[in-house]
PDB file of C-alpha atoms in Angstrom:
ATOM      1  CA  MET A1222    -160.567  26.496  -0.156  1.00 61.00           C
ATOM      2  CA  SER A1223    -158.798  23.732  -1.799  1.00 90.00           C
ATOM      3  CA  ASP A1224    -159.973  20.461  -1.796  1.00 93.00           C
ATOM      4  CA  GLU A1225    -157.083  19.014  -0.248  1.00 93.00           C
ATOM      5  CA  LEU A1226    -157.310  21.412   2.839  1.00 95.00           C
ATOM      6  CA  ARG A1227    -161.186  20.712   2.992  1.00 96.00           C
ATOM      7  CA  ASP A1228    -160.538  16.836   3.085  1.00 97.00           C
ATOM      8  CA  THR A1229    -157.782  17.050   5.524  1.00 97.00           C
ATOM      9  CA  THR A1230    -159.686  19.112   7.900  1.00 97.00           C
ATOM     10  CA  GLY A1231    -162.611  16.763   7.589  1.00 97.00           C
ATOM     11  CA  PHE A1232    -160.197  13.966   8.348  1.00 97.00           C
ATOM     12  CA  LEU A1233    -159.167  15.657  11.347  1.00 97.00           C
ATOM     13  CA  TYR A1234    -162.896  16.002  12.577  1.00 98.00           C
ATOM     14  CA  GLU A1235    -163.408  12.413  11.672  1.00 97.00           C
ATOM     15  CA  ILE A1236    -160.499  11.293  14.081  1.00 98.00           C
ATOM     16  CA  GLY A1237    -162.132  13.411  16.591  1.00 98.00           C
ATOM     17  CA  LEU A1238    -164.921  10.900  16.867  1.00 97.00           C
ATOM     18  CA  LEU A1239    -162.459   8.487  18.745  1.00 97.00           C
ATOM     19  CA  LYS A1240    -162.834  10.918  21.707  1.00 97.00           C
ATOM     20  CA  ARG A1241    -166.511  10.156  21.724  1.00 97.00           C
ATOM     21  CA  TYR A1242    -166.586   6.598  20.757  1.00 96.00           C
ATOM     22  CA  LYS A1243    -166.413   4.330  23.783  1.00 96.00           C
ATOM     23  CA  ARG A1244    -164.520   0.967  23.927  1.00 95.00           C
ATOM     24  CA  THR A1245    -167.546  -1.420  23.953  1.00 92.00           C
ATOM     25  CA  GLY A1246    -166.166  -4.620  25.496  1.00 91.00           C
ATOM     26  CA  TRP A1247    -166.114  -2.982  28.862  1.00 94.00           C
ATOM     27  CA  SER A1248    -169.836  -2.515  28.856  1.00 90.00           C
ATOM     28  CA  LEU A1249    -170.395  -6.305  28.971  1.00 88.00           C
ATOM     29  CA  VAL A1250    -168.747  -6.275  32.495  1.00 90.00           C
ATOM     30  CA  GLY A1251    -170.763  -3.380  33.612  1.00 92.00           C
ATOM     31  CA  VAL A1252    -168.653  -0.352  33.459  1.00 95.00           C
ATOM     32  CA  PRO A1253    -171.000   2.515  33.138  1.00 94.00           C
ATOM     33  CA  ALA A1254    -168.713   4.960  31.668  1.00 94.00           C
ATOM     34  CA  PRO A1255    -165.934   2.996  29.869  1.00 96.00           C
ATOM     35  CA  GLU A1256    -162.873   4.598  28.280  1.00 97.00           C
ATOM     36  CA  SER A1257    -163.059   6.154  24.834  1.00 97.00           C
ATOM     37  CA  VAL A1258    -161.163   4.750  21.863  1.00 97.00           C
ATOM     38  CA  ALA A1259    -158.884   8.036  22.046  1.00 98.00           C
ATOM     39  CA  ASP A1260    -158.188   7.324  25.827  1.00 98.00           C
ATOM     40  CA  HIS A1261    -157.030   3.919  24.948  1.00 98.00           C
ATOM     41  CA  SER A1262    -154.924   4.963  21.963  1.00 98.00           C
ATOM     42  CA  PHE A1263    -153.229   7.706  24.025  1.00 98.00           C
ATOM     43  CA  ARG A1264    -151.944   5.422  26.692  1.00 98.00           C
ATOM     44  CA  VAL A1265    -151.191   2.504  24.091  1.00 98.00           C
ATOM     45  CA  SER A1266    -148.854   4.925  22.448  1.00 98.00           C
ATOM     46  CA  ILE A1267    -146.894   5.894  25.889  1.00 98.00           C
ATOM     47  CA  VAL A1268    -146.808   2.097  26.429  1.00 98.00           C
ATOM     48  CA  ALA A1269    -145.397   1.529  23.107  1.00 98.00           C
ATOM     49  CA  SER A1270    -142.536   4.064  23.583  1.00 98.00           C
ATOM     50  CA  VAL A1271    -141.602   2.491  27.096  1.00 98.00           C
ATOM     51  CA  ILE A1272    -141.733  -1.098  25.747  1.00 99.00           C
ATOM     52  CA  ALA A1273    -139.595  -0.035  22.650  1.00 98.00           C
ATOM     53  CA  ALA A1274    -137.120   1.977  24.665  1.00 98.00           C
ATOM     54  CA  MET A1275    -136.473  -1.008  27.143  1.00 98.00           C
ATOM     55  CA  GLU A1276    -136.483  -3.496  23.986  1.00 98.00           C
ATOM     56  CA  GLY A1277    -133.873  -1.354  22.041  1.00 98.00           C
ATOM     57  CA  ALA A1278    -136.217  -0.468  19.318  1.00 98.00           C
ATOM     58  CA  ASP A1279    -137.314   3.082  17.952  1.00 98.00           C
ATOM     59  CA  PRO A1280    -139.615   4.577  20.884  1.00 98.00           C
ATOM     60  CA  GLN A1281    -140.836   7.305  18.637  1.00 98.00           C
ATOM     61  CA  ARG A1282    -141.886   5.014  15.690  1.00 98.00           C
ATOM     62  CA  ALA A1283    -143.447   2.479  18.227  1.00 98.00           C
ATOM     63  CA  SER A1284    -145.483   5.407  19.584  1.00 98.00           C
ATOM     64  CA  PHE A1285    -146.449   6.705  16.207  1.00 98.00           C
ATOM     65  CA  LEU A1286    -147.822   3.187  15.101  1.00 98.00           C
ATOM     66  CA  ALA A1287    -149.694   2.825  18.198  1.00 98.00           C
ATOM     67  CA  LEU A1288    -151.283   6.257  17.809  1.00 98.00           C
ATOM     68  CA  TRP A1289    -152.784   4.914  14.423  1.00 98.00           C
ATOM     69  CA  HIS A1290    -153.649   1.475  15.492  1.00 98.00           C
ATOM     70  CA  ASP A1291    -157.515   1.933  16.016  1.00 97.00           C
ATOM     71  CA  SER A1292    -157.864   4.998  13.774  1.00 97.00           C
ATOM     72  CA  GLN A1293    -160.176   2.828  11.583  1.00 97.00           C
ATOM     73  CA  GLU A1294    -162.984   2.868  14.420  1.00 96.00           C
ATOM     74  CA  THR A1295    -164.199   6.306  13.392  1.00 96.00           C
ATOM     75  CA  ARG A1296    -165.918   4.237  10.507  1.00 96.00           C
ATOM     76  CA  THR A1297    -166.368   0.670  12.168  1.00 93.00           C
ATOM     77  CA  THR A1298    -166.573   1.608  15.824  1.00 91.00           C
ATOM     78  CA  ASP A1299    -165.083  -0.524  18.298  1.00 91.00           C
ATOM     79  CA  ILE A1300    -166.350  -4.059  17.567  1.00 88.00           C
ATOM     80  CA  PRO A1301    -166.473  -6.341  20.451  1.00 86.00           C
ATOM     81  CA  HIS A1302    -164.728  -9.624  20.124  1.00 83.00           C
ATOM     82  CA  LEU A1303    -167.987 -11.541  20.481  1.00 85.00           C
ATOM     83  CA  THR A1304    -169.504  -9.489  17.748  1.00 88.00           C
ATOM     84  CA  LYS A1305    -166.717 -10.427  15.268  1.00 85.00           C
ATOM     85  CA  ARG A1306    -167.912 -14.006  15.432  1.00 89.00           C
ATOM     86  CA  TYR A1307    -171.230 -12.937  13.614  1.00 94.00           C
ATOM     87  CA  VAL A1308    -170.100  -9.651  11.720  1.00 90.00           C
ATOM     88  CA  SER A1309    -167.287  -9.461   9.319  1.00 85.00           C
ATOM     89  CA  ALA A1310    -165.464  -5.976   8.812  1.00 81.00           C
ATOM     90  CA  ALA A1311    -163.226  -4.661   6.211  1.00 92.00           C
ATOM     91  CA  SER A1312    -159.514  -4.932   7.175  1.00 94.00           C
ATOM     92  CA  ASN A1313    -157.892  -2.044   8.871  1.00 96.00           C
ATOM     93  CA  GLU A1314    -155.762  -1.490   5.779  1.00 97.00           C
ATOM     94  CA  GLN A1315    -158.950  -1.233   3.619  1.00 97.00           C
ATOM     95  CA  VAL A1316    -160.646   1.204   6.148  1.00 96.00           C
ATOM     96  CA  THR A1317    -157.531   3.232   6.109  1.00 97.00           C
ATOM     97  CA  ALA A1318    -157.369   3.465   2.268  1.00 97.00           C
ATOM     98  CA  ASP A1319    -160.855   4.659   2.298  1.00 97.00           C
ATOM     99  CA  GLN A1320    -160.256   7.244   5.116  1.00 97.00           C
ATOM    100  CA  VAL A1321    -157.128   8.636   3.461  1.00 97.00           C
ATOM    101  CA  ARG A1322    -157.951   8.449  -0.309  1.00 97.00           C
ATOM    102  CA  PRO A1323    -158.812  12.294  -0.460  1.00 96.00           C
ATOM    103  CA  LEU A1324    -155.891  13.391   1.534  1.00 97.00           C
ATOM    104  CA  PRO A1325    -152.639  14.760   0.222  1.00 96.00           C
ATOM    105  CA  THR A1326    -150.312  12.055  -0.912  1.00 97.00           C
ATOM    106  CA  PRO A1327    -147.856  12.563   2.022  1.00 97.00           C
ATOM    107  CA  VAL A1328    -150.304  12.616   4.512  1.00 97.00           C
ATOM    108  CA  ALA A1329    -152.090   9.552   3.098  1.00 98.00           C
ATOM    109  CA  ASP A1330    -148.897   7.632   2.703  1.00 98.00           C
ATOM    110  CA  MET A1331    -147.972   8.412   6.281  1.00 98.00           C
ATOM    111  CA  VAL A1332    -151.136   7.118   7.824  1.00 98.00           C
ATOM    112  CA  ALA A1333    -151.523   4.145   5.538  1.00 98.00           C
ATOM    113  CA  GLY A1334    -147.714   3.115   5.942  1.00 98.00           C
ATOM    114  CA  ALA A1335    -148.155   3.255   9.793  1.00 98.00           C
ATOM    115  CA  VAL A1336    -151.249   1.105   9.759  1.00 98.00           C
ATOM    116  CA  ALA A1337    -149.708  -1.416   7.491  1.00 98.00           C
ATOM    117  CA  GLU A1338    -146.727  -1.555   9.332  1.00 98.00           C
ATOM    118  CA  TYR A1339    -148.491  -1.983  12.711  1.00 98.00           C
ATOM    119  CA  GLU A1340    -150.869  -4.588  11.123  1.00 98.00           C
ATOM    120  CA  ASN A1341    -147.913  -6.667   9.560  1.00 98.00           C
ATOM    121  CA  GLY A1342    -146.246  -6.758  13.054  1.00 98.00           C
ATOM    122  CA  GLU A1343    -142.862  -7.573  11.506  1.00 98.00           C
ATOM    123  CA  THR A1344    -140.717  -4.518  12.653  1.00 98.00           C
ATOM    124  CA  PRO A1345    -139.526  -4.314  16.279  1.00 98.00           C
ATOM    125  CA  GLU A1346    -141.500  -1.268  16.561  1.00 98.00           C
ATOM    126  CA  ALA A1347    -144.639  -2.757  15.254  1.00 98.00           C
ATOM    127  CA  ARG A1348    -144.237  -5.741  17.854  1.00 98.00           C
ATOM    128  CA  CYS A1349    -143.855  -3.372  20.788  1.00 98.00           C
ATOM    129  CA  ALA A1350    -146.908  -1.294  19.571  1.00 98.00           C
ATOM    130  CA  ARG A1351    -148.862  -4.532  19.414  1.00 98.00           C
ATOM    131  CA  ASP A1352    -147.825  -5.574  22.835  1.00 98.00           C
ATOM    132  CA  ALA A1353    -148.722  -2.090  23.973  1.00 98.00           C
ATOM    133  CA  ASP A1354    -152.278  -2.486  22.817  1.00 98.00           C
ATOM    134  CA  LYS A1355    -152.669  -5.696  24.911  1.00 98.00           C
ATOM    135  CA  LEU A1356    -150.773  -4.422  27.764  1.00 98.00           C
ATOM    136  CA  GLU A1357    -152.747  -1.224  27.846  1.00 98.00           C
ATOM    137  CA  CYS A1358    -155.762  -3.298  28.118  1.00 98.00           C
ATOM    138  CA  LEU A1359    -154.482  -5.440  30.953  1.00 98.00           C
ATOM    139  CA  LEU A1360    -153.681  -2.127  32.793  1.00 98.00           C
ATOM    140  CA  GLN A1361    -157.257  -0.896  32.081  1.00 98.00           C
ATOM    141  CA  ALA A1362    -158.800  -4.166  33.313  1.00 98.00           C
ATOM    142  CA  ARG A1363    -156.790  -3.955  36.502  1.00 98.00           C
ATOM    143  CA  GLU A1364    -157.929  -0.488  37.015  1.00 97.00           C
ATOM    144  CA  TYR A1365    -161.592  -1.558  36.552  1.00 97.00           C
ATOM    145  CA  GLN A1366    -161.077  -4.497  38.682  1.00 97.00           C
ATOM    146  CA  GLU A1367    -159.938  -2.350  41.589  1.00 96.00           C
ATOM    147  CA  GLN A1368    -163.226  -0.204  41.002  1.00 95.00           C
ATOM    148  CA  GLY A1369    -165.156  -3.207  41.645  1.00 95.00           C
ATOM    149  CA  HIS A1370    -165.797  -4.690  38.172  1.00 95.00           C
ATOM    150  CA  THR A1371    -165.175  -8.359  38.929  1.00 91.00           C
ATOM    151  CA  ASN A1372    -165.603  -9.987  35.478  1.00 94.00           C
ATOM    152  CA  VAL A1373    -162.552  -8.396  33.831  1.00 96.00           C
ATOM    153  CA  GLN A1374    -160.269 -11.626  34.422  1.00 96.00           C
ATOM    154  CA  PRO A1375    -160.877 -12.661  31.023  1.00 95.00           C
ATOM    155  CA  TRP A1376    -159.465  -9.395  29.586  1.00 95.00           C
ATOM    156  CA  ILE A1377    -156.446  -9.775  31.642  1.00 97.00           C
ATOM    157  CA  ASP A1378    -155.927 -13.599  30.732  1.00 97.00           C
ATOM    158  CA  THR A1379    -156.400 -12.790  26.929  1.00 96.00           C
ATOM    159  CA  SER A1380    -153.847  -9.710  27.374  1.00 97.00           C
ATOM    160  CA  LEU A1381    -151.436 -11.853  28.862  1.00 98.00           C
ATOM    161  CA  ASP A1382    -151.642 -14.695  26.367  1.00 98.00           C
ATOM    162  CA  SER A1383    -151.172 -12.175  23.460  1.00 98.00           C
ATOM    163  CA  LEU A1384    -147.996 -10.512  24.727  1.00 98.00           C
ATOM    164  CA  ASN A1385    -144.630 -11.375  22.824  1.00 98.00           C
ATOM    165  CA  THR A1386    -141.750  -9.152  24.159  1.00 98.00           C
ATOM    166  CA  ALA A1387    -139.894  -9.993  27.278  1.00 98.00           C
ATOM    167  CA  THR A1388    -140.300  -6.307  28.490  1.00 98.00           C
ATOM    168  CA  ALA A1389    -144.275  -6.493  27.834  1.00 98.00           C
ATOM    169  CA  LYS A1390    -144.480  -9.772  29.761  1.00 98.00           C
ATOM    170  CA  ALA A1391    -142.365  -8.295  32.637  1.00 98.00           C
ATOM    171  CA  LEU A1392    -144.545  -5.359  32.805  1.00 98.00           C
ATOM    172  CA  ALA A1393    -147.667  -7.262  32.827  1.00 98.00           C
ATOM    173  CA  ALA A1394    -146.476  -9.612  35.612  1.00 98.00           C
ATOM    174  CA  GLU A1395    -145.587  -6.191  37.553  1.00 98.00           C
ATOM    175  CA  ALA A1396    -148.931  -4.658  36.884  1.00 98.00           C
ATOM    176  CA  ILE A1397    -150.810  -7.726  38.044  1.00 97.00           C
ATOM    177  CA  SER A1398    -148.798  -7.837  41.367  1.00 97.00           C
ATOM    178  CA  GLN A1399    -149.250  -4.221  42.513  1.00 96.00           C
ATOM    179  CA  ASN A1400    -152.032  -2.010  43.496  1.00 95.00           C
ATOM    180  CA  THR A1401    -152.938   0.588  40.665  1.00 96.00           C
ATOM    181  CA  LEU A1402    -152.135   3.381  43.067  1.00 95.00           C
ATOM    182  CA  ASP A1403    -148.907   2.032  44.642  1.00 95.00           C
ATOM    183  CA  TRP A1404    -147.132   4.525  42.576  1.00 95.00           C
ATOM    184  CA  LEU A1405    -148.765   7.269  44.429  1.00 95.00           C
ATOM    185  CA  GLU A1406    -147.579   6.152  47.820  1.00 93.00           C
ATOM    186  CA  ARG A1407    -143.867   5.841  46.466  1.00 93.00           C
ATOM    187  CA  ALA A1408    -144.237   9.304  44.979  1.00 94.00           C
ATOM    188  CA  LYS A1409    -145.438  10.847  48.289  1.00 94.00           C
ATOM    189  CA  GLN A1410    -142.471   9.225  50.004  1.00 92.00           C
ATOM    190  CA  THR A1411    -139.910  10.258  47.481  1.00 89.00           C
ATOM    191  CA  PRO A1412    -138.304  13.663  48.330  1.00 88.00           C
ATOM    192  CA  PRO A1413    -138.205  16.150  45.533  1.00 87.00           C
ATOM    193  CA  ILE A1414    -135.036  16.784  43.642  1.00 88.00           C
ATOM    194  CA  GLY A1415    -132.768  19.346  45.271  1.00 82.00           C
ATOM    195  CA  GLU A1416    -134.040  18.460  48.880  1.00 74.00           C
TER     196      GLU A1416
END
């Protein structure tokens, strides 16, 4: 087997760690089995595409950037905000550079480019993806709140304060105003297409 195939396969196994690594901040509020980094990244990617479509940006690019936004956590894990006061970590671009160094150039450039664009936050798609990261945290906090975890308001507040696009702000306001299962009641009352 070539070194490129070996290293690319190893990278794919490494990315799989995100399915096992838990988002650590939620343990502070007593969530016994918090979402994984991969769980978070999946919904961030969906939310980014929705925000981008509503903002007139490229939904596919925004979703792609969001998909890679926490890929560095295979090596750093999810460092809680309080911990960041005491421990400094390499930048996401530096971690990504180490991750992709052995990969074929087209793959390495693709991943590093997505991470750099997201981190710079200058393109409309990057702004949508960054807002999606915060909006997803707010959505998750609301879900945990309805499950009885009462100390999640700081996550909601900091997420709200971090949003930049008009769409993300409007979606956040709506997310706060409705029950997380209101969609289910509406779905049950809507007749299927063709009836």
